[in-house]
Coordinates of C-alpha atoms in Angstrom, one line a residue:
T1 CA -129.4 21.5 132.6
K2 CA -129.1 18.4 130.4
K3 CA -126.7 16.8 132.9
L4 CA -129.6 17.1 135.5
I5 CA -132.1 15.7 133.3
D6 CA -130.2 12.7 132.4
A7 CA -129.2 12.1 136.0
V8 CA -133.0 12.2 137.2
A9 CA -134.0 10.0 134.2
T10 CA -131.5 7.4 135.3
V11 CA -133.2 7.1 138.8
Y12 CA -136.5 6.9 137.1
D13 CA -135.4 4.2 134.8
G14 CA -134.9 2.0 137.9
I15 CA -138.6 2.4 139.1
E16 CA -141.1 0.1 137.8
P17 CA -144.7 1.2 138.0
G18 CA -146.8 -1.4 139.9
K19 CA -143.6 -2.9 141.6
P20 CA -142.5 -1.9 145.1
T21 CA -139.3 0.2 145.1
A22 CA -136.7 0.3 148.1
L23 CA -137.0 3.9 149.1
V24 CA -133.5 4.4 150.9
P25 CA -131.3 2.9 148.0
M26 CA -133.4 5.1 145.4
L27 CA -132.8 8.3 147.4
Q28 CA -129.1 7.5 147.9
R29 CA -128.8 7.3 144.1
I30 CA -130.5 10.8 144.0
G31 CA -128.0 12.0 146.5
A32 CA -124.9 10.8 144.6
L33 CA -126.4 12.4 141.5
T34 CA -127.0 15.7 143.2
Q35 CA -123.5 15.4 144.5
G36 CA -122.3 15.2 140.9
I37 CA -124.1 18.6 139.9
A38 CA -122.6 20.4 142.7
E39 CA -119.6 21.1 140.4
N40 CA -116.7 22.6 142.2
R41 CA -118.1 22.9 145.8
C42 CA -117.3 20.4 148.6
L43 CA -121.0 19.3 149.7
S44 CA -121.6 16.4 151.9
I45 CA -124.8 14.6 150.9
R46 CA -126.0 11.6 153.2
V47 CA -129.1 9.6 152.9
Q48 CA -129.9 7.0 155.6
G49 CA -133.0 5.4 157.3
D50 CA -135.4 2.7 157.8
P51 CA -135.6 0.2 155.1
C52 CA -138.9 0.3 153.3
L53 CA -140.6 -0.3 150.0
I54 CA -143.1 2.0 148.4
P55 CA -145.3 1.4 145.3
G56 CA -143.5 2.4 142.0
E57 CA -146.0 5.2 141.3
Q58 CA -145.4 6.7 144.7
A59 CA -141.6 6.3 144.4
I60 CA -141.5 8.1 141.1
T61 CA -143.1 11.1 142.7
A62 CA -141.1 10.9 146.2
A63 CA -138.0 10.8 143.8
M64 CA -139.2 13.9 142.2
V65 CA -139.9 15.8 145.3
V66 CA -136.6 14.7 147.2
S67 CA -134.5 15.5 144.0
E68 CA -135.9 18.9 143.8
L69 CA -135.5 19.6 147.4
M70 CA -131.6 18.6 147.3
I71 CA -131.1 20.4 144.0
N72 CA -132.6 23.6 145.5
A73 CA -130.4 23.3 148.5
V74 CA -127.4 23.0 146.2
R75 CA -128.6 25.9 143.9
H76 CA -129.7 28.3 146.6
G77 CA -128.4 27.2 150.0
F78 CA -124.9 27.7 149.8
P79 CA -124.0 31.1 147.8
G80 CA -120.5 32.1 148.3
R81 CA -119.7 28.9 150.2
E82 CA -117.4 26.1 149.0
N83 CA -118.8 23.5 151.6
G84 CA -122.0 22.4 153.1
Q85 CA -124.3 19.5 154.2
I86 CA -127.3 18.1 152.8
R87 CA -128.9 15.1 154.9
V88 CA -131.9 13.1 154.0
G89 CA -133.4 10.6 156.7
V90 CA -136.3 8.3 156.1
Q91 CA -138.5 6.9 158.9
S92 CA -141.0 4.1 158.3
G93 CA -143.9 3.9 160.7
N94 CA -146.9 1.6 160.8
A95 CA -149.0 3.9 158.8
F96 CA -146.7 6.5 157.5
I97 CA -143.1 7.1 155.8
T98 CA -141.4 10.3 157.0
I99 CA -138.8 11.7 154.6
T100 CA -136.7 14.7 156.1
V101 CA -134.4 16.8 153.9
W102 CA -132.0 19.3 155.9
D103 CA -129.3 21.5 154.9
N104 CA -126.9 23.9 156.7
G105 CA -127.2 26.6 154.1
R106 CA -128.2 30.1 154.4
G107 CA -131.9 29.5 155.0
F108 CA -134.9 31.7 153.7
S109 CA -138.0 33.3 155.0
T110 CA -141.0 30.9 154.2
E111 CA -143.2 33.9 154.5
T112 CA -141.9 35.8 151.6
V113 CA -141.9 33.1 149.0
A114 CA -143.6 34.0 145.6
P115 CA -146.9 32.5 144.9
N116 CA -145.5 30.6 141.8
S117 CA -142.5 29.3 143.5
G118 CA -141.2 25.6 143.4
M119 CA -142.0 25.6 147.1
R120 CA -145.7 26.0 146.5
L121 CA -145.4 23.5 143.6
L122 CA -144.0 20.8 145.9
N123 CA -146.6 21.5 148.5
S124 CA -149.3 20.7 145.9
V125 CA -147.6 17.7 144.7
V126 CA -146.9 16.2 148.2
R127 CA -150.6 16.7 148.9
E128 CA -152.4 15.9 145.7
K129 CA -150.1 13.1 144.3
L130 CA -148.8 11.5 147.6
H131 CA -151.9 12.2 149.8
G132 CA -149.2 13.5 152.5
D133 CA -148.0 16.5 154.2
I134 CA -145.1 18.7 153.9
H135 CA -143.7 21.0 156.7
W136 CA -140.9 23.6 155.8
Q137 CA -138.7 25.1 158.5
S138 CA -136.0 27.9 157.9
E139 CA -135.0 30.1 160.6
G140 CA -131.7 31.8 160.1
E141 CA -129.0 29.2 159.0
G142 CA -130.3 25.9 157.3
T143 CA -133.5 24.7 156.0
G144 CA -135.3 21.5 156.8
V145 CA -138.2 20.0 154.9
T146 CA -140.3 17.1 156.3
V147 CA -142.6 15.1 154.1
T148 CA -145.1 12.5 155.6
I149 CA -146.9 10.1 153.2
P150 CA -149.3 7.3 154.1
K151 CA -148.3 3.9 153.4
E152 CA -150.5 2.3 150.7

């Protein structure tokens, strides 16, 4: 939708290629914008974690990945439910940054995802653009996605 595109563009406007970007505040802005597109549902979206800076180019890609994960949780995780939770955590280690996106929605089977799905696209983006790893976990209720990217 146009509202979603405008929201994501607002986040990208705050990222300057070649300059370090504070990851947690950027993801908090994405969380607030995602909350705005949740419409009439009472979703709790919380982003927290270690303060860290990442290069602007890497920040743009990370923003795209995390926004897609949160938006997918809003769209697919809570059918028929008026409330739910989405949590984003950031851990900054010596060599890697780990971003975890979790929701308490309905979950899905990672085994039955279509080959042209957004999940497969995100896997490629994380590996090719961020040179990182992505791990999906969804058993019964809830979905968790962990993205680990090397510090540059």
